[in-house]
Amino acid sequence: MKRRHLLSLATAATLAAAVPHAGLAETPILTVNDLGRDTTTLFSDADLAALPQQSFATATIWTEEIHTFSGPSLATILEAAGAGPARLRVYAINDYNVEFPTDQIRDNAPILANRIDGESFPVRRKGPLWLIFPFDQEPEYQSEEIFALSVWQVKRIDILPD
Amino acid sequence: MVQLSPTGAGKDRVLSPSRRRTAQILVFLMFVASVALLLNAFAFKQRLEAIRSASSDNGGWVVAQLEVDQKGLMGVLDDAAFALQSGDATTLDARTLALINQEFDIFYSRVDIFSSTLRRMRLSDNTERQITRLQDTRDALTAQIDALTATDTEALMAFREAVNAAHPLVRDITVSALQDITLETARTREEEERLFVRFFVQSLILLGLMGLGTYLVIRLWRELETRTAETGRIAAMLSTAFNSTLNAVIVTDTRSRILYTNEMAQRLLGYHNDRLKHMTLDDVLVLDAAEAGNDGETGRLNLVGKGPVSSACRCADGRTVPVEVSLVRDQDVTGQTIVIGFIRDISRQVAAETDLRAALRTAQQAAQAKSMFLATMSHEMRTPLHGLMASLGLIEESRLSDANRALLKTARDCSARALMQVDDVLELTRLGESRETPEEFRPASIAADIVDELQPLARKSDNRIELVTEGPFDRYRVEGLPIAFARALYNLAGNAVKFTRAGRISIRLRLEGEAPDGLRLSVEVEDTGIGISLADQKRIFENFETADRSETSSSTGSGLGLPIAKLAVERQGGRLGLDSTPGVGSRFHFTIPLHPARRPADPAPQPSAPMPRARGSAKQVLVVDDNEVNLTLMAEMVRRMGHAPDIARHGQEAVEKAAERAYDVILMDFSMPVLDGPAAAQAIRAGQGASTEAVIIGVTALIEATAGMAGAAAMDDVLTKPVSREQLDEAIRLTRHAAAGGDGADGAARGPAPDAMPQTGAGTAETADAAAALEQLSGLVGQDTALRLTQATLDDAGRAMAALRSRAVTQAEQADIVHKAVGSAGLMGFADLSETLCEIETLLRAGRDPAGTDLPGTLAALLAEMRANYEPLLPAVAGDAQRPG
């Protein structure tokens, strides 16, 4: 508990310090650390919205109805962060983290959704970022492995060194 | 080599019906099992996919996370509360508030995830309720936290309390949910297990069925092998039979092209198989066009299956061999229709048949020759017998001593006996070759005659002989074979009399049925004689057998009596039957069909010889015979009749003499040298001589020359030797009448008929005629006899009339009496009288009363006239009412 608490504090502090306090749209909501090159890229919602967007409608095991998820694909984000597909570690706000295998990174899937049905979604609604796969489109995504990779409340992505 | 299918049907079923059913059931089961397995596999695949694609997130993880996130929230709230309580701060800093909010948000979203994840599975009611409570609780908390500000520490504490208060719920729901999850897992596992088991069992069943199938297949295979082997054996056997049969076999297709021949065929035809293969059936077989039909090819096919047909085959060396052919349709192993021809060389058979026929002909000829020999021999014997008897008959008894008279009697008896024997033999032969044609006759009359003839013999043995008639004898004039009838009846009756002592012999005639085709005459001859044992019954019908060989002295038969009777009966279309009991009597019986006379019944009396009116006493008569004895005797007879005979020794002499002199009557023998009788007669008739109009009477000894030949031979009549005086007289009279009056049947058309009834114009002319007749008769039999006979005849007629009127006499008795009168009147030549009496007799025999007709009247008138004519001529011969006999 303490460590979590510390980590949360650290995050908040970093956030508060590193980024000038602009509007919420400009608030960085995603940190991409390239551990190999030792770089860090921050993305705000506007930054993410500026990237090439993907969108698909799908049902999920966590939602009642079919929703349209839209956002930049993971590949796009990595590219924007100056990296290609590599081994990643994705972190959620509640400190849940999972290693993301490279072979699951496709050009258009998964996407880091920041809009559900065209609207942003708060933490309470598993926002602001949800790494989501087009489950309906690809039946093979309906596996427990993928479910585990479908991280919601994403806050940080670490690009692991080779 | 042509392979024939053994069953000939082309299609063969390998499996027996029961096996087939088993196989069908098996296939059906396998099909069902396969389908079931397929369905199961499909379900399996679905399950597999279900397993691969998780339909829900890891339940346990989600459930656990709920508590974790709640604890996280509780943690940050504790820290904040601690900080506040420890006096480090009086208000919440922004950071802490943000953290609290963050933690709550995480919790909030967790509850959502919890609910949605859990709701995907089957939950207990309890869990459901708790989830709802959880959601409600969260919502309540949400309201609280949203109202929270940094300064409101009390609200924060309250919020903290609320969160803590929610923990037990979270705990419970965790447990409950986990339980549900466990249950679900177990259920799923069970389902899977069931699926697995089902799949397993179905696979096993299918496996089992497949095993059974394999077994069956093996069995079938074996059977097939056996069958094939059998088929092969049968085919081999057939081929062997085919090749080794003694019949020639030729197999052709439907176009008669020869496909195959066996060895016998090749041998028979003389060709080799290879050559035959290029030929058709026509080349080797001569099939009768009529049998084969117009179109040779299809016609031949018509013969298929119709049984053996006689034919001939053409051999290589040009010979034609008679054969028997049988064609059969079949199929070879390929299913092609073939025609199998079985050919049998029947040349030996044909030869045997020919030989047989020749042998039969020879045998028949031999039999005929034998008959001819018998006839000729008998004829040869008759001629001297004739002479002997006639000579004996001509000896004047009055000039003999007693001893010589006795000897004469013996001689006559012996010769009569000899003649009878010869006659019987001849009769038998004659009957065997008889060509007697049906003519009108009166069976009742003949029977009555026979009874009369046998009366003396019967009386000698104290027997009574009687005739009984029954049936419509008067309604029909019938046709039959009178000679055969008379012969049969006479022999049977004669036998009956012979073998009975002090008994009764009955002859019964019964006419029954309907004309024209159903008339039958039943004849019975019954006696109360010594009877015939069963053993003898069979034997006596054989030739020359007599019933009682031990009593040959009393037996006077030639032994041919019964065989002749039997033959005579058969000639008439009947069968002679015999019932007899030794010591009781015998009954011979037969039934013959009769046909009504072809000529319409002539109610008028038959044209008959006229009353004896001698138109001049002496006639010119020519007697022709090559036999000296016959010639002499015949001439003597003629002389006794009052004529002056000339003689000729052969036909040529007769013709010459007849040309010179106008003879009234020519008695012509048949078989003579130089020129025979018929030829001579023709010559005389055709010639311009003086005797072309003469009455020519043929006299023959041979049977063949009977009535049928007379017309053709230009003769007026034919007599058979030996000729009696009466026969001669009758013949002369008859033919003279015919010659004088032309067509006798139509005498009325030729002017006043010579046989006009004596009612017209009675008087001295008739008396003169009567005298002349009497004189003529005297010339024949002597005056005493003539007178006696005439008187007797008149007496008989008178008695007949009296009987008719009498009530004391039965019809049968009346018939007998009348019959007597018929006989005597006929003998004397009183034709009209005889005819009338005959008609009366017929009626009586038919059981009818002649009183209803005009016959009695006619009879009375006739008799009166005759009496008037003759009585003046007759001396009063009293007391001799009985006819001598």
mmCIF file of N, CA and C in Angstrom, chain B residues 641-692:
data_model
loop_
_atom_site.group_PDB
_atom_site.id
_atom_site.type_symbol
_atom_site.label_atom_id
_atom_site.label_comp_id
_atom_site.label_asym_id
_atom_site.label_seq_id
_atom_site.Cartn_x
_atom_site.Cartn_y
_atom_site.Cartn_z
ATOM 1 N N MET B 641 -87.345 -125.983 -112.901
ATOM 2 C CA MET B 641 -88.244 -124.834 -112.800
ATOM 3 C C MET B 641 -89.170 -124.739 -113.970
ATOM 4 N N GLY B 642 -88.869 -125.502 -114.995
ATOM 5 C CA GLY B 642 -89.767 -125.498 -116.128
ATOM 6 C C GLY B 642 -89.204 -124.769 -117.326
ATOM 7 N N HIS B 643 -87.919 -124.508 -117.296
ATOM 8 C CA HIS B 643 -87.356 -123.801 -118.453
ATOM 9 C C HIS B 643 -86.397 -124.695 -119.188
ATOM 10 N N ALA B 644 -85.962 -124.213 -120.324
ATOM 11 C CA ALA B 644 -85.039 -125.017 -121.133
ATOM 12 C C ALA B 644 -83.696 -124.315 -121.150
ATOM 13 N N PRO B 645 -82.770 -124.810 -120.407
ATOM 14 C CA PRO B 645 -81.494 -124.095 -120.297
ATOM 15 C C PRO B 645 -80.515 -124.469 -121.385
ATOM 16 N N ASP B 646 -79.784 -123.447 -121.839
ATOM 17 C CA ASP B 646 -78.605 -123.674 -122.655
ATOM 18 C C ASP B 646 -77.397 -123.484 -121.764
ATOM 19 N N ILE B 647 -76.283 -123.995 -122.226
ATOM 20 C CA ILE B 647 -75.096 -123.848 -121.366
ATOM 21 C C ILE B 647 -73.936 -123.243 -122.153
ATOM 22 N N ALA B 648 -73.095 -122.589 -121.403
ATOM 23 C CA ALA B 648 -71.844 -122.061 -121.967
ATOM 24 C C ALA B 648 -70.774 -122.230 -120.912
ATOM 25 N N ARG B 649 -69.562 -122.445 -121.402
ATOM 26 C CA ARG B 649 -68.524 -122.794 -120.437
ATOM 27 C C ARG B 649 -67.613 -121.630 -120.072
ATOM 28 N N HIS B 650 -67.731 -120.564 -120.799
ATOM 29 C CA HIS B 650 -66.977 -119.382 -120.389
ATOM 30 C C HIS B 650 -67.622 -118.146 -121.011
ATOM 31 N N GLY B 651 -67.176 -116.988 -120.612
ATOM 32 C CA GLY B 651 -67.805 -115.741 -120.989
ATOM 33 C C GLY B 651 -67.896 -115.551 -122.496
ATOM 34 N N GLN B 652 -66.826 -115.909 -123.191
ATOM 35 C CA GLN B 652 -66.803 -115.678 -124.629
ATOM 36 C C GLN B 652 -67.898 -116.490 -125.321
ATOM 37 N N GLU B 653 -67.967 -117.780 -124.912
ATOM 38 C CA GLU B 653 -69.024 -118.629 -125.454
ATOM 39 C C GLU B 653 -70.389 -118.033 -125.159
ATOM 40 N N ALA B 654 -70.506 -117.484 -123.947
ATOM 41 C CA ALA B 654 -71.794 -116.913 -123.545
ATOM 42 C C ALA B 654 -72.163 -115.743 -124.446
ATOM 43 N N VAL B 655 -71.205 -114.907 -124.703
ATOM 44 C CA VAL B 655 -71.464 -113.741 -125.552
ATOM 45 C C VAL B 655 -71.909 -114.198 -126.936
ATOM 46 N N GLU B 656 -71.181 -115.170 -127.471
ATOM 47 C CA GLU B 656 -71.541 -115.661 -128.816
ATOM 48 C C GLU B 656 -72.951 -116.203 -128.839
ATOM 49 N N LYS B 657 -73.225 -117.056 -127.826
ATOM 50 C CA LYS B 657 -74.559 -117.659 -127.799
ATOM 51 C C LYS B 657 -75.626 -116.605 -127.593
ATOM 52 N N ALA B 658 -75.317 -115.631 -126.706
ATOM 53 C CA ALA B 658 -76.323 -114.603 -126.439
ATOM 54 C C ALA B 658 -76.573 -113.734 -127.651
ATOM 55 N N ALA B 659 -75.577 -113.626 -128.468
ATOM 56 C CA ALA B 659 -75.768 -112.822 -129.671
ATOM 57 C C ALA B 659 -76.707 -113.508 -130.660
ATOM 58 N N GLU B 660 -76.644 -114.857 -130.679
ATOM 59 C CA GLU B 660 -77.473 -115.591 -131.639
ATOM 60 C C GLU B 660 -78.893 -115.711 -131.179
ATOM 61 N N ARG B 661 -79.049 -115.893 -129.904
ATOM 62 C CA ARG B 661 -80.382 -116.236 -129.413
ATOM 63 C C ARG B 661 -80.839 -115.223 -128.381
ATOM 64 N N ALA B 662 -82.116 -114.931 -128.368
ATOM 65 C CA ALA B 662 -82.660 -113.993 -127.391
ATOM 66 C C ALA B 662 -83.042 -114.723 -126.117
ATOM 67 N N TYR B 663 -82.150 -114.702 -125.183
ATOM 68 C CA TYR B 663 -82.433 -115.379 -123.921
ATOM 69 C C TYR B 663 -83.220 -114.451 -123.001
ATOM 70 N N ASP B 664 -84.054 -115.043 -122.191
ATOM 71 C CA ASP B 664 -84.782 -114.263 -121.198
ATOM 72 C C ASP B 664 -83.910 -114.023 -119.981
ATOM 73 N N VAL B 665 -83.232 -115.097 -119.614
ATOM 74 C CA VAL B 665 -82.408 -114.998 -118.399
ATOM 75 C C VAL B 665 -81.037 -115.584 -118.674
ATOM 76 N N ILE B 666 -80.020 -114.953 -118.254
ATOM 77 C CA ILE B 666 -78.661 -115.508 -118.343
ATOM 78 C C ILE B 666 -78.094 -115.609 -116.923
ATOM 79 N N LEU B 667 -77.755 -116.839 -116.562
ATOM 80 C CA LEU B 667 -77.123 -117.033 -115.259
ATOM 81 C C LEU B 667 -75.610 -117.083 -115.479
ATOM 82 N N MET B 668 -74.925 -116.046 -115.023
ATOM 83 C CA MET B 668 -73.525 -115.864 -115.384
ATOM 84 C C MET B 668 -72.634 -116.058 -114.171
ATOM 85 N N ASP B 669 -71.769 -117.022 -114.276
ATOM 86 C CA ASP B 669 -70.755 -117.180 -113.240
ATOM 87 C C ASP B 669 -69.758 -116.021 -113.356
ATOM 88 N N PHE B 670 -69.067 -115.725 -112.240
ATOM 89 C CA PHE B 670 -68.165 -114.563 -112.259
ATOM 90 C C PHE B 670 -66.797 -114.903 -112.814
ATOM 91 N N SER B 671 -66.120 -115.783 -112.104
ATOM 92 C CA SER B 671 -64.730 -116.041 -112.481
ATOM 93 C C SER B 671 -64.684 -117.199 -113.456
ATOM 94 N N MET B 672 -64.297 -116.856 -114.694
ATOM 95 C CA MET B 672 -64.211 -117.873 -115.742
ATOM 96 C C MET B 672 -62.992 -117.575 -116.602
ATOM 97 N N PRO B 673 -62.475 -118.582 -117.240
ATOM 98 C CA PRO B 673 -61.354 -118.328 -118.142
ATOM 99 C C PRO B 673 -61.842 -117.660 -119.412
ATOM 100 N N VAL B 674 -60.903 -117.220 -120.211
ATOM 101 C CA VAL B 674 -61.158 -116.569 -121.505
ATOM 102 C C VAL B 674 -61.838 -115.215 -121.260
ATOM 103 N N LEU B 675 -63.032 -115.245 -120.765
ATOM 104 C CA LEU B 675 -63.726 -113.978 -120.480
ATOM 105 C C LEU B 675 -64.544 -114.178 -119.206
ATOM 106 N N ASP B 676 -64.382 -113.296 -118.240
ATOM 107 C CA ASP B 676 -65.092 -113.525 -116.983
ATOM 108 C C ASP B 676 -66.504 -112.951 -117.051
ATOM 109 N N GLY B 677 -67.260 -113.211 -116.044
ATOM 110 C CA GLY B 677 -68.671 -112.889 -116.007
ATOM 111 C C GLY B 677 -68.986 -111.415 -116.241
ATOM 112 N N PRO B 678 -68.438 -110.526 -115.419
ATOM 113 C CA PRO B 678 -68.768 -109.111 -115.581
ATOM 114 C C PRO B 678 -68.466 -108.602 -116.974
ATOM 115 N N ALA B 679 -67.289 -108.986 -117.490
ATOM 116 C CA ALA B 679 -66.929 -108.528 -118.835
ATOM 117 C C ALA B 679 -67.904 -109.051 -119.853
ATOM 118 N N ALA B 680 -68.249 -110.342 -119.720
ATOM 119 C CA ALA B 680 -69.199 -110.939 -120.667
ATOM 120 C C ALA B 680 -70.539 -110.215 -120.594
ATOM 121 N N ALA B 681 -70.960 -109.933 -119.366
ATOM 122 C CA ALA B 681 -72.256 -109.248 -119.213
ATOM 123 C C ALA B 681 -72.224 -107.915 -119.918
ATOM 124 N N GLN B 682 -71.128 -107.199 -119.699
ATOM 125 C CA GLN B 682 -71.000 -105.897 -120.351
ATOM 126 C C GLN B 682 -71.029 -106.028 -121.857
ATOM 127 N N ALA B 683 -70.310 -107.039 -122.300
ATOM 128 C CA ALA B 683 -70.258 -107.261 -123.760
ATOM 129 C C ALA B 683 -71.645 -107.546 -124.325
ATOM 130 N N ILE B 684 -72.360 -108.368 -123.589
ATOM 131 C CA ILE B 684 -73.706 -108.738 -124.083
ATOM 132 C C ILE B 684 -74.587 -107.491 -124.149
ATOM 133 N N ARG B 685 -74.522 -106.741 -123.103
ATOM 134 C CA ARG B 685 -75.349 -105.533 -123.023
ATOM 135 C C ARG B 685 -74.995 -104.533 -124.099
ATOM 136 N N ALA B 686 -73.689 -104.375 -124.248
ATOM 137 C CA ALA B 686 -73.237 -103.355 -125.184
ATOM 138 C C ALA B 686 -73.363 -103.807 -126.627
ATOM 139 N N GLY B 687 -73.377 -105.087 -126.761
ATOM 140 C CA GLY B 687 -73.397 -105.617 -128.135
ATOM 141 C C GLY B 687 -74.748 -105.472 -128.829
ATOM 142 N N GLN B 688 -74.786 -105.899 -130.072
ATOM 143 C CA GLN B 688 -76.039 -105.786 -130.841
ATOM 144 C C GLN B 688 -76.774 -107.114 -130.899
ATOM 145 N N GLY B 689 -76.357 -108.034 -130.037
ATOM 146 C CA GLY B 689 -76.918 -109.379 -130.110
ATOM 147 C C GLY B 689 -78.378 -109.428 -129.699
ATOM 148 N N ALA B 690 -78.874 -110.640 -129.728
ATOM 149 C CA ALA B 690 -80.302 -110.847 -129.483
ATOM 150 C C ALA B 690 -80.632 -110.713 -128.001
ATOM 151 N N SER B 691 -79.623 -110.829 -127.132
ATOM 152 C CA SER B 691 -79.927 -110.911 -125.703
ATOM 153 C C SER B 691 -79.535 -109.670 -124.927
ATOM 154 N N THR B 692 -79.491 -108.556 -125.644
ATOM 155 C CA THR B 692 -79.079 -107.337 -124.913
ATOM 156 C C THR B 692 -80.070 -106.991 -123.808
#
